[in-house]
Amino acid sequence: LQPRSRSRRLVAIRRFYAYLVRTGRLPASPAQDIRPPRARERAPNFLTAEEVASLRRAIPRTDRGVRDRAVIELGLQSLRISEILGMDLDDLHLDRRQVRIIGKGGGEVLQPVTEAGIRAVEAWLARRPPCRSRALFIPLPPRGPQTRLHYTTVEKVFRTYLKAAKIDRPIRFHDLRHTVGVTLADRGVPLQFIQDLLRHRDPKTTRIYTQVARERLAEVLDRELDFPE
């Protein structure tokens, strides 16, 4: 496990033993003096604009390709794979350029969608076969009234498209979300806007994108903070 994952699990263990001490089941916590490992901040993996274009060209225009293109385009709106695959048909508000998702904390969120995302979803809706399932994304052919596309299928076909696009770096579907953050930071979008779009609770999580785009950020500061002498 990575240091960040070990740290989260250690916190859970320490809280569990603290509960046992508080309720009188143990005299002391054996985990009290264990210190979590230090997690090093790693630069996020992301796709360049040229790689995004190559990825789009690698997706075929078949029924599955149109479906997968819609999934990937929503990933390029900063949506997590769980949020995308959890969406139902009733969650689409394309006339308002929004989709409703269940966020990481379990709350409902209205997420803005670009024109490219809307076109991709509408193209999939035109191809989506009649099915009793209310899920937006389904396997082809559909497999029952509760059928829903699984994330392992998405990750598998995503790797296939990366290979077809000749992108041989280790990229996961979640890195599309990083691509959004880095791209916006590179173009000088305010950090607060990026944090709101990505729904980060802690601004420190968002600042990692400015590290990647530091040279571009310096140019923005030079322009925006050009005070008269």
Coordinates of N, CA and C in Angstrom, one line a residue:
L1 N 0.8 -1.2 0.0 CA 0.0 0.0 0.0 C 0.9 1.3 0.0
Q2 N 0.4 2.3 -0.6 CA 1.1 3.6 -0.6 C 1.0 4.2 0.8
P3 N 2.0 5.1 1.1 CA 2.0 5.7 2.4 C 0.6 6.4 2.8
R4 N 0.0 7.0 1.8 CA -1.3 7.7 2.1 C -2.4 6.7 2.5
S5 N -2.4 5.6 1.8 CA -3.4 4.5 2.2 C -3.1 3.9 3.6
R6 N -1.8 3.7 3.8 CA -1.4 3.2 5.2 C -1.8 4.1 6.3
S7 N -1.6 5.4 6.0 CA -1.9 6.4 7.0 C -3.4 6.5 7.3
R8 N -4.3 6.4 6.2 CA -5.7 6.4 6.5 C -6.1 5.2 7.3
R9 N -5.5 4.0 7.0 CA -5.9 2.8 7.7 C -5.4 2.8 9.2
L10 N -4.3 3.4 9.4 CA -3.8 3.6 10.7 C -4.7 4.5 11.6
V11 N -5.2 5.6 10.9 CA -6.1 6.4 11.6 C -7.3 5.6 12.1
A12 N -7.9 4.8 11.2 CA -9.0 4.0 11.6 C -8.7 3.0 12.7
I13 N -7.5 2.4 12.7 CA -7.1 1.5 13.8 C -7.0 2.3 15.1
R14 N -6.4 3.4 15.1 CA -6.2 4.2 16.3 C -7.5 4.6 16.9
R15 N -8.5 5.0 16.0 CA -9.8 5.4 16.5 C -10.5 4.2 17.1
F16 N -10.4 3.1 16.5 CA -11.0 1.9 17.0 C -10.5 1.5 18.4
Y17 N -9.2 1.5 18.6 CA -8.6 1.2 19.9 C -9.0 2.3 20.9
A18 N -9.1 3.6 20.4 CA -9.5 4.7 21.3 C -10.9 4.4 21.8
Y19 N -11.8 3.9 20.9 CA -13.1 3.6 21.3 C -13.2 2.4 22.4
L20 N -12.3 1.4 22.2 CA -12.2 0.3 23.1 C -11.8 0.8 24.5
V21 N -10.8 1.8 24.5 CA -10.4 2.3 25.8 C -11.5 3.2 26.4
R22 N -12.2 4.0 25.6 CA -13.2 4.9 26.1 C -14.4 4.1 26.7
T23 N -14.7 2.9 26.1 CA -15.8 2.1 26.6 C -15.4 1.1 27.6
G24 N -14.1 1.1 28.1 CA -13.7 0.3 29.2 C -13.3 -1.1 28.8
R25 N -13.2 -1.4 27.5 CA -12.9 -2.8 27.1 C -11.4 -3.0 27.1
L26 N -10.6 -2.0 27.0 CA -9.1 -2.1 27.1 C -8.6 -1.0 28.1
P27 N -7.5 -1.3 28.8 CA -6.9 -0.3 29.7 C -6.2 0.8 28.9
A28 N -5.6 0.5 27.8 CA -4.8 1.4 27.0 C -4.8 1.0 25.6
S29 N -4.5 1.9 24.7 CA -4.5 1.6 23.3 C -3.1 1.2 22.9
P30 N -2.9 0.0 22.2 CA -1.6 -0.4 21.8 C -1.1 0.4 20.5
A31 N -2.1 1.1 19.9 CA -1.7 1.9 18.7 C -1.4 3.3 19.0
Q32 N -1.5 3.7 20.2 CA -1.3 5.1 20.6 C 0.0 5.8 20.1
D33 N 1.1 5.0 20.2 CA 2.4 5.6 19.9 C 2.8 5.3 18.4
I34 N 2.0 4.7 17.7 CA 2.3 4.4 16.3 C 2.1 5.7 15.4
R35 N 3.1 6.1 14.7 CA 3.1 7.3 13.9 C 2.8 6.9 12.5
P36 N 1.9 7.7 11.8 CA 1.6 7.3 10.4 C 2.8 7.7 9.5
P37 N 3.0 7.0 8.4 CA 4.1 7.3 7.5 C 3.8 8.6 6.8
R38 N 4.9 9.2 6.4 CA 4.8 10.5 5.7 C 4.5 10.2 4.2
A39 N 3.5 10.9 3.7 CA 3.1 10.7 2.3 C 3.7 11.8 1.5
R40 N 4.4 11.4 0.5 CA 5.1 12.4 -0.4 C 4.1 12.8 -1.5
E41 N 4.0 14.1 -1.7 CA 3.1 14.6 -2.8 C 3.7 14.2 -4.1
R42 N 2.9 13.6 -4.9 CA 3.4 13.2 -6.3 C 2.7 14.0 -7.3
A43 N 3.4 14.4 -8.4 CA 2.7 15.1 -9.5 C 1.7 14.2 -10.1
P44 N 0.5 14.7 -10.4 CA -0.5 13.8 -11.0 C -0.2 13.5 -12.4
N45 N -0.6 12.3 -12.8 CA -0.6 11.9 -14.2 C -1.7 12.6 -15.0
F46 N -1.4 13.1 -16.2 CA -2.5 13.7 -16.9 C -2.1 13.6 -18.4
L47 N -3.1 13.9 -19.3 CA -3.0 13.9 -20.7 C -2.8 15.3 -21.2
T48 N -1.9 15.5 -22.2 CA -1.8 16.8 -22.9 C -2.9 17.0 -23.8
A49 N -3.1 18.2 -24.3 CA -4.1 18.5 -25.3 C -4.0 17.6 -26.5
E50 N -2.8 17.4 -27.0 CA -2.5 16.5 -28.2 C -2.9 15.1 -27.9
E51 N -2.6 14.6 -26.7 CA -3.0 13.2 -26.3 C -4.5 13.0 -26.2
V52 N -5.2 14.1 -25.7 CA -6.6 14.0 -25.6 C -7.2 13.9 -27.0
A53 N -6.7 14.7 -28.0 CA -7.1 14.6 -29.3 C -6.9 13.2 -29.9
S54 N -5.7 12.6 -29.7 CA -5.4 11.3 -30.2 C -6.3 10.3 -29.6
L55 N -6.6 10.4 -28.3 CA -7.5 9.5 -27.6 C -8.9 9.5 -28.2
R56 N -9.4 10.7 -28.5 CA -10.7 10.8 -29.1 C -10.7 10.2 -30.5
R57 N -9.6 10.4 -31.3 CA -9.6 9.8 -32.6 C -9.5 8.3 -32.6
A58 N -9.0 7.7 -31.5 CA -8.8 6.3 -31.4 C -10.1 5.5 -31.1
I59 N -11.2 6.3 -30.7 CA -12.4 5.6 -30.3 C -13.3 5.4 -31.6
P60 N -13.7 4.2 -31.9 CA -14.5 3.9 -33.1 C -15.9 4.5 -33.0
R61 N -16.6 4.5 -34.1 CA -17.9 5.0 -34.2 C -19.0 3.9 -34.1
T62 N -18.6 2.8 -33.5 CA -19.6 1.7 -33.3 C -20.4 2.1 -32.1
D63 N -21.5 1.2 -31.8 CA -22.3 1.5 -30.7 C -21.5 1.5 -29.4
R64 N -20.6 0.5 -29.2 CA -19.8 0.5 -28.0 C -18.9 1.8 -28.0
G65 N -18.3 2.1 -29.1 CA -17.4 3.3 -29.2 C -18.2 4.5 -28.8
V66 N -19.4 4.7 -29.3 CA -20.2 5.9 -29.0 C -20.4 5.9 -27.5
R67 N -20.8 4.8 -26.9 CA -21.0 4.7 -25.5 C -19.7 5.1 -24.7
D68 N -18.6 4.5 -25.1 CA -17.3 4.7 -24.4 C -16.9 6.2 -24.6
R69 N -17.2 6.7 -25.7 CA -16.8 8.1 -26.0 C -17.6 9.0 -25.0
A70 N -18.8 8.7 -24.7 CA -19.6 9.5 -23.8 C -19.1 9.4 -22.4
V71 N -18.7 8.2 -22.0 CA -18.1 8.0 -20.7 C -16.8 8.8 -20.5
I72 N -15.9 8.7 -21.5 CA -14.7 9.4 -21.5 C -14.8 10.9 -21.5
E73 N -15.8 11.4 -22.3 CA -16.0 12.8 -22.3 C -16.5 13.3 -20.9
L74 N -17.3 12.5 -20.3 CA -17.7 12.9 -18.9 C -16.6 12.9 -17.9
G75 N -15.6 12.0 -18.2 CA -14.4 12.0 -17.4 C -13.6 13.2 -17.6
L76 N -13.7 13.8 -18.8 CA -13.0 15.0 -19.1 C -13.8 16.2 -18.6
Q77 N -14.9 16.0 -18.0 CA -15.6 17.1 -17.3 C -15.3 17.0 -15.8
S78 N -14.3 16.2 -15.4 CA -13.8 16.0 -14.0 C -14.6 15.1 -13.2
L79 N -15.6 14.3 -13.8 CA -16.4 13.3 -13.0 C -15.6 12.1 -12.8
R80 N -15.8 11.5 -11.6 CA -15.2 10.3 -11.2 C -15.9 9.1 -11.9
I81 N -15.2 8.0 -12.1 CA -15.8 6.9 -12.8 C -17.1 6.4 -12.0
S82 N -17.0 6.4 -10.7 CA -18.2 5.9 -9.9 C -19.4 6.9 -10.1
E83 N -19.1 8.2 -10.2 CA -20.1 9.1 -10.4 C -20.8 9.0 -11.8
I84 N -19.9 8.7 -12.8 CA -20.4 8.5 -14.2 C -21.3 7.3 -14.3
L85 N -20.8 6.2 -13.8 CA -21.5 4.9 -13.9 C -22.7 4.8 -13.0
G86 N -22.8 5.7 -12.0 CA -23.9 5.7 -11.1 C -25.1 6.6 -11.6
M87 N -24.9 7.3 -12.7 CA -25.9 8.1 -13.2 C -27.0 7.4 -13.9
D88 N -28.3 7.9 -13.7 CA -29.5 7.3 -14.4 C -29.9 8.3 -15.4
L89 N -30.8 7.8 -16.3 CA -31.3 8.7 -17.3 C -32.0 10.0 -16.8
D90 N -32.6 9.8 -15.6 CA -33.3 11.0 -15.0 C -32.3 12.0 -14.5
D91 N -31.0 11.7 -14.4 CA -30.0 12.6 -13.9 C -29.5 13.6 -15.0
L92 N -30.0 13.4 -16.2 CA -29.5 14.3 -17.3 C -30.4 15.6 -17.4
H93 N -29.7 16.7 -17.4 CA -30.4 18.0 -17.6 C -29.6 18.7 -18.6
L94 N -29.6 18.1 -19.8 CA -28.7 18.6 -20.9 C -29.1 20.0 -21.4
D95 N -30.4 20.3 -21.3 CA -30.9 21.6 -21.7 C -30.3 22.7 -20.8
R96 N -29.9 22.4 -19.6 CA -29.3 23.3 -18.7 C -27.8 23.1 -18.6
R97 N -27.3 22.2 -19.5 CA -25.9 21.8 -19.5 C -25.4 21.4 -18.2
Q98 N -26.2 20.5 -17.5 CA -25.8 19.9 -16.2 C -26.2 18.5 -16.2
V99 N -25.5 17.7 -15.3 CA -25.9 16.4 -14.9 C -25.9 16.3 -13.4
R100 N -26.8 15.4 -12.9 CA -26.8 15.2 -11.5 C -26.1 14.0 -11.1
I101 N -25.2 14.1 -10.1 CA -24.4 13.0 -9.7 C -24.4 12.8 -8.2
I102 N -24.0 11.6 -7.8 CA -23.9 11.4 -6.3 C -22.4 11.5 -6.1
G103 N -22.0 12.6 -5.3 CA -20.6 12.9 -5.1 C -20.0 11.9 -4.1
K104 N -18.7 12.1 -3.9 CA -17.9 11.2 -3.1 C -18.4 11.1 -1.7
G105 N -19.0 12.1 -1.1 CA -19.5 12.1 0.2 C -20.9 11.6 0.3
G106 N -21.5 11.3 -0.8 CA -22.9 10.7 -0.9 C -24.0 11.8 -1.2
G107 N -23.6 13.1 -1.3 CA -24.6 14.1 -1.6 C -24.8 14.3 -3.1
E108 N -25.9 14.8 -3.4 CA -26.2 15.1 -4.8 C -25.6 16.4 -5.2
V109 N -25.1 16.4 -6.5 CA -24.4 17.6 -7.0 C -24.8 17.7 -8.5
L110 N -25.1 19.0 -8.8 CA -25.3 19.3 -10.2 C -24.0 19.8 -10.9
Q111 N -23.5 19.0 -11.8 CA -22.2 19.2 -12.4 C -22.4 19.9 -13.8
P112 N -21.7 20.9 -14.1 CA -21.7 21.5 -15.4 C -21.1 20.6 -16.4
V113 N -21.6 20.7 -17.7 CA -21.1 19.8 -18.7 C -20.8 20.7 -20.0
T114 N -19.7 20.5 -20.6 CA -19.3 21.3 -21.8 C -20.1 20.8 -23.0
E115 N -20.1 21.6 -24.1 CA -20.7 21.2 -25.3 C -20.2 19.9 -25.9
A116 N -19.0 19.6 -25.7 CA -18.4 18.3 -26.2 C -19.0 17.2 -25.4
G117 N -19.2 17.4 -24.1 CA -19.8 16.3 -23.3 C -21.3 16.1 -23.6
I118 N -22.0 17.2 -23.9 CA -23.4 17.1 -24.3 C -23.6 16.4 -25.6
R119 N -22.7 16.7 -26.6 CA -22.8 16.0 -27.9 C -22.5 14.5 -27.7
A120 N -21.6 14.2 -26.9 CA -21.2 12.8 -26.7 C -22.4 12.0 -26.0
V121 N -23.0 12.6 -25.0 CA -24.1 11.9 -24.3 C -25.3 11.8 -25.2
E122 N -25.6 12.8 -26.0 CA -26.7 12.8 -26.9 C -26.5 11.7 -28.0
A123 N -25.3 11.6 -28.5 CA -25.0 10.6 -29.5 C -25.2 9.2 -28.9
W124 N -24.8 9.0 -27.6 CA -25.0 7.7 -27.0 C -26.5 7.5 -26.8
L125 N -27.3 8.5 -26.4 CA -28.7 8.3 -26.2 C -29.4 7.9 -27.5
A126 N -28.9 8.3 -28.6 CA -29.5 8.0 -29.9 C -29.2 6.5 -30.2
R127 N -28.1 6.0 -29.7 CA -27.7 4.6 -30.0 C -28.1 3.6 -28.9
R128 N -28.4 4.1 -27.7 CA -28.7 3.3 -26.5 C -29.9 2.4 -26.8
P129 N -29.8 1.1 -26.7 CA -31.0 0.2 -27.0 C -32.0 0.3 -26.0
P130 N -33.3 0.0 -26.4 CA -34.4 0.0 -25.4 C -34.1 -1.0 -24.3
C131 N -34.3 -0.5 -23.0 CA -33.9 -1.3 -21.9 C -34.7 -0.8 -20.7
R132 N -35.1 -1.8 -19.8 CA -35.8 -1.4 -18.6 C -34.9 -0.8 -17.5
S133 N -33.6 -1.0 -17.7 CA -32.7 -0.3 -16.7 C -32.7 1.2 -16.9
R134 N -32.7 1.9 -15.8 CA -32.6 3.4 -15.8 C -31.2 3.9 -15.8
A135 N -30.2 3.0 -15.8 CA -28.9 3.4 -15.8 C -28.6 4.1 -17.2
L136 N -27.8 5.2 -17.1 CA -27.4 5.9 -18.4 C -26.5 5.0 -19.2
F137 N -25.5 4.3 -18.6 CA -24.6 3.5 -19.3 C -24.8 2.0 -18.9
I138 N -25.0 1.2 -20.0 CA -25.3 -0.2 -19.8 C -24.4 -1.0 -20.7
P139 N -24.3 -2.3 -20.3 CA -23.5 -3.2 -21.2 C -24.2 -3.4 -22.5
L140 N -23.5 -3.8 -23.5 CA -24.1 -4.1 -24.8 C -23.8 -5.5 -25.2
P141 N -24.8 -6.4 -25.4 CA -26.3 -6.1 -25.2 C -26.6 -6.0 -23.7
P142 N -27.8 -5.3 -23.4 CA -28.2 -5.2 -22.0 C -28.5 -6.6 -21.4
R143 N -28.3 -6.7 -20.1 CA -28.4 -8.0 -19.4 C -29.4 -8.1 -18.3
G144 N -30.4 -7.2 -18.3 CA -31.4 -7.3 -17.3 C -31.9 -6.0 -16.9
P145 N -33.0 -5.9 -16.1 CA -33.6 -4.7 -15.7 C -32.8 -3.8 -14.8
Q146 N -31.8 -4.4 -14.1 CA -31.0 -3.6 -13.2 C -29.5 -3.5 -13.8
T147 N -29.4 -3.8 -15.0 CA -28.0 -3.8 -15.6 C -27.4 -2.4 -15.6
R148 N -26.1 -2.4 -15.4 CA -25.3 -1.1 -15.3 C -23.9 -1.5 -15.7
L149 N -23.3 -0.6 -16.5 CA -21.9 -0.8 -16.9 C -21.0 -0.8 -15.7
H150 N -20.0 -1.7 -15.7 CA -19.1 -1.9 -14.6 C -17.8 -1.2 -14.8
Y151 N -17.2 -0.7 -13.7 CA -16.0 0.1 -13.9 C -14.8 -0.7 -14.4
T152 N -14.8 -2.0 -14.2 CA -13.7 -2.8 -14.7 C -13.7 -2.9 -16.2
T153 N -14.9 -2.9 -16.8 CA -15.1 -2.8 -18.2 C -14.6 -1.5 -18.8
V154 N -14.9 -0.4 -18.1 CA -14.4 0.9 -18.5 C -12.9 1.0 -18.5
E155 N -12.3 0.6 -17.4 CA -10.9 0.6 -17.3 C -10.2 -0.2 -18.4
K156 N -10.8 -1.4 -18.7 CA -10.2 -2.2 -19.7 C -10.3 -1.6 -21.1
V157 N -11.4 -1.1 -21.5 CA -11.5 -0.5 -22.8 C -10.7 0.8 -22.9
F158 N -10.6 1.5 -21.7 CA -9.9 2.8 -21.7 C -8.4 2.5 -22.0
R159 N -7.9 1.4 -21.5 CA -6.5 1.0 -21.8 C -6.3 0.7 -23.2
T160 N -7.4 0.0 -23.8 CA -7.3 -0.3 -25.2 C -7.3 0.9 -26.1
Y161 N -8.0 1.9 -25.7 CA -8.0 3.2 -26.5 C -6.7 3.9 -26.3
L162 N -6.1 3.9 -25.1 CA -4.8 4.5 -24.9 C -3.8 3.9 -25.8
K163 N -3.8 2.6 -25.9 CA -2.9 1.8 -26.7 C -3.1 2.2 -28.2
A164 N -4.3 2.3 -28.6 CA -4.6 2.6 -30.0 C -4.1 4.1 -30.3
A165 N -4.2 4.9 -29.3 CA -3.7 6.3 -29.5 C -2.2 6.5 -29.3
K166 N -1.5 5.3 -29.1 CA -0.1 5.3 -28.9 C 0.4 6.1 -27.7
I167 N -0.4 6.0 -26.6 CA -0.1 6.6 -25.4 C 0.3 5.5 -24.4
D168 N 1.6 5.4 -24.3 CA 2.2 4.2 -23.5 C 2.5 4.5 -22.1
R169 N 2.2 5.7 -21.6 CA 2.4 6.0 -20.2 C 1.4 5.4 -19.3
P170 N 1.6 5.1 -18.1 CA 0.6 4.5 -17.2 C -0.5 5.6 -16.8
I171 N -1.6 5.5 -17.5 CA -2.7 6.5 -17.3 C -3.9 5.7 -16.9
R172 N -4.6 6.1 -15.9 CA -5.8 5.5 -15.4 C -7.0 6.4 -15.8
F173 N -8.2 5.9 -15.7 CA -9.4 6.7 -16.1 C -9.4 7.9 -15.1
H174 N -9.0 7.8 -13.9 CA -9.1 8.9 -12.9 C -8.2 10.0 -13.3
D175 N -7.2 9.7 -14.1 CA -6.2 10.7 -14.6 C -6.9 11.7 -15.5
L176 N -8.0 11.4 -16.1 CA -8.8 12.4 -16.8 C -9.2 13.5 -15.9
R177 N -9.5 13.2 -14.7 CA -9.9 14.2 -13.7 C -8.6 15.1 -13.4
H178 N -7.5 14.5 -13.3 CA -6.2 15.3 -13.2 C -6.0 16.2 -14.4
T179 N -6.3 15.6 -15.6 CA -6.1 16.4 -16.8 C -6.9 17.7 -16.8
V180 N -8.1 17.6 -16.2 CA -9.0 18.8 -16.1 C -8.3 19.8 -15.2
G181 N -7.8 19.3 -14.0 CA -7.2 20.2 -13.0 C -6.0 20.9 -13.6
V182 N -5.1 20.1 -14.2 CA -3.9 20.7 -14.8 C -4.2 21.7 -15.9
T183 N -5.1 21.3 -16.8 CA -5.4 22.2 -17.9 C -6.0 23.5 -17.4
L184 N -6.9 23.5 -16.4 CA -7.4 24.8 -15.9 C -6.4 25.6 -15.2
A185 N -5.5 24.9 -14.4 CA -4.4 25.7 -13.8 C -3.5 26.2 -14.8
D186 N -3.2 25.5 -15.8 CA -2.3 26.0 -16.9 C -2.8 27.2 -17.6
R187 N -4.1 27.3 -17.7 CA -4.7 28.4 -18.4 C -5.1 29.6 -17.4
G188 N -4.6 29.5 -16.2 CA -4.7 30.6 -15.3 C -6.1 30.7 -14.6
V189 N -6.9 29.6 -14.6 CA -8.1 29.7 -13.9 C -7.9 29.7 -12.4
P190 N -8.6 30.6 -11.7 CA -8.4 30.7 -10.2 C -8.5 29.4 -9.5
L191 N -7.7 29.2 -8.5 CA -7.7 28.0 -7.7 C -9.0 27.7 -7.1
Q192 N -9.7 28.7 -6.6 CA -11.0 28.4 -6.0 C -12.0 27.8 -6.9
F193 N -12.0 28.3 -8.2 CA -12.9 27.7 -9.2 C -12.6 26.3 -9.5
I194 N -11.3 25.9 -9.6 CA -10.9 24.5 -9.8 C -11.3 23.7 -8.6
Q195 N -11.1 24.2 -7.4 CA -11.5 23.5 -6.2 C -13.0 23.2 -6.2
D196 N -13.8 24.2 -6.6 CA -15.2 24.0 -6.6 C -15.6 23.0 -7.6
L197 N -15.0 23.1 -8.8 CA -15.4 22.1 -9.9 C -15.0 20.7 -9.5
L198 N -13.8 20.5 -8.9 CA -13.4 19.2 -8.6 C -13.9 18.7 -7.3
R199 N -14.6 19.6 -6.5 CA -15.2 19.3 -5.3 C -14.2 18.8 -4.2
H200 N -13.1 19.5 -4.2 CA -12.1 19.2 -3.1 C -12.4 19.9 -1.9
R201 N -12.4 19.2 -0.8 CA -12.7 19.8 0.5 C -11.5 20.7 1.0
D202 N -10.3 20.2 0.7 CA -9.1 20.9 1.2 C -8.4 21.5 0.0
P203 N -8.2 22.8 0.1 CA -7.5 23.5 -1.0 C -6.1 22.9 -1.3
K204 N -5.5 22.3 -0.3 CA -4.2 21.7 -0.5 C -4.2 20.6 -1.6
T205 N -5.4 19.9 -1.7 CA -5.5 18.9 -2.7 C -5.5 19.5 -4.1
T206 N -6.0 20.7 -4.2 CA -6.1 21.4 -5.5 C -4.8 22.0 -5.9
R207 N -4.0 22.4 -4.9 CA -2.7 23.2 -5.2 C -1.7 22.3 -6.0
I208 N -1.9 21.0 -6.0 CA -0.9 20.2 -6.7 C -1.0 20.5 -8.2
Y209 N -2.1 20.9 -8.7 CA -2.2 21.2 -10.1 C -1.4 22.5 -10.4
T210 N -1.4 23.4 -9.5 CA -0.6 24.6 -9.8 C 0.9 24.4 -9.8
Q211 N 1.3 23.3 -9.1 CA 2.7 23.0 -9.1 C 3.1 22.5 -10.5
V212 N 2.2 21.7 -11.1 CA 2.5 21.3 -12.5 C 2.5 22.4 -13.5
A213 N 1.6 23.4 -13.2 CA 1.5 24.5 -14.2 C 2.2 25.8 -13.6
R214 N 3.3 25.6 -12.9 CA 3.9 26.7 -12.2 C 4.4 27.8 -13.1
E215 N 5.0 27.4 -14.2 CA 5.5 28.4 -15.2 C 4.3 29.2 -15.7
R216 N 3.3 28.6 -16.1 CA 2.1 29.3 -16.6 C 1.5 30.2 -15.5
L217 N 1.5 29.7 -14.3 CA 0.9 30.5 -13.2 C 1.7 31.7 -12.9
A218 N 3.0 31.6 -13.1 CA 3.9 32.8 -12.9 C 3.5 33.9 -14.0
E219 N 3.3 33.4 -15.2 CA 2.9 34.4 -16.2 C 1.6 35.0 -15.9
V220 N 0.6 34.3 -15.4 CA -0.7 34.9 -15.0 C -0.5 35.9 -13.9
L221 N 0.4 35.6 -12.9 CA 0.6 36.5 -11.8 C 1.3 37.8 -12.3
D222 N 2.2 37.6 -13.2 CA 2.9 38.8 -13.8 C 1.8 39.7 -14.5
R223 N 0.9 39.1 -15.1 CA -0.1 39.9 -15.8 C -1.2 40.5 -14.9
E224 N -1.6 39.7 -14.0 CA -2.7 40.2 -13.1 C -2.3 41.1 -12.0
L225 N -1.0 40.9 -11.5 CA -0.5 41.7 -10.5 C 0.5 42.8 -10.9
D226 N 0.3 43.3 -12.1 CA 1.1 44.3 -12.7 C 0.7 45.7 -12.2
F227 N 1.1 45.9 -10.9 CA 0.6 47.2 -10.3 C 1.5 48.4 -10.9
P228 N 0.8 49.5 -11.0 CA 1.6 50.7 -11.5 C 2.6 51.1 -10.5
E229 N 3.7 51.6 -11.0 CA 4.8 52.1 -10.1 C 4.5 53.6 -9.7

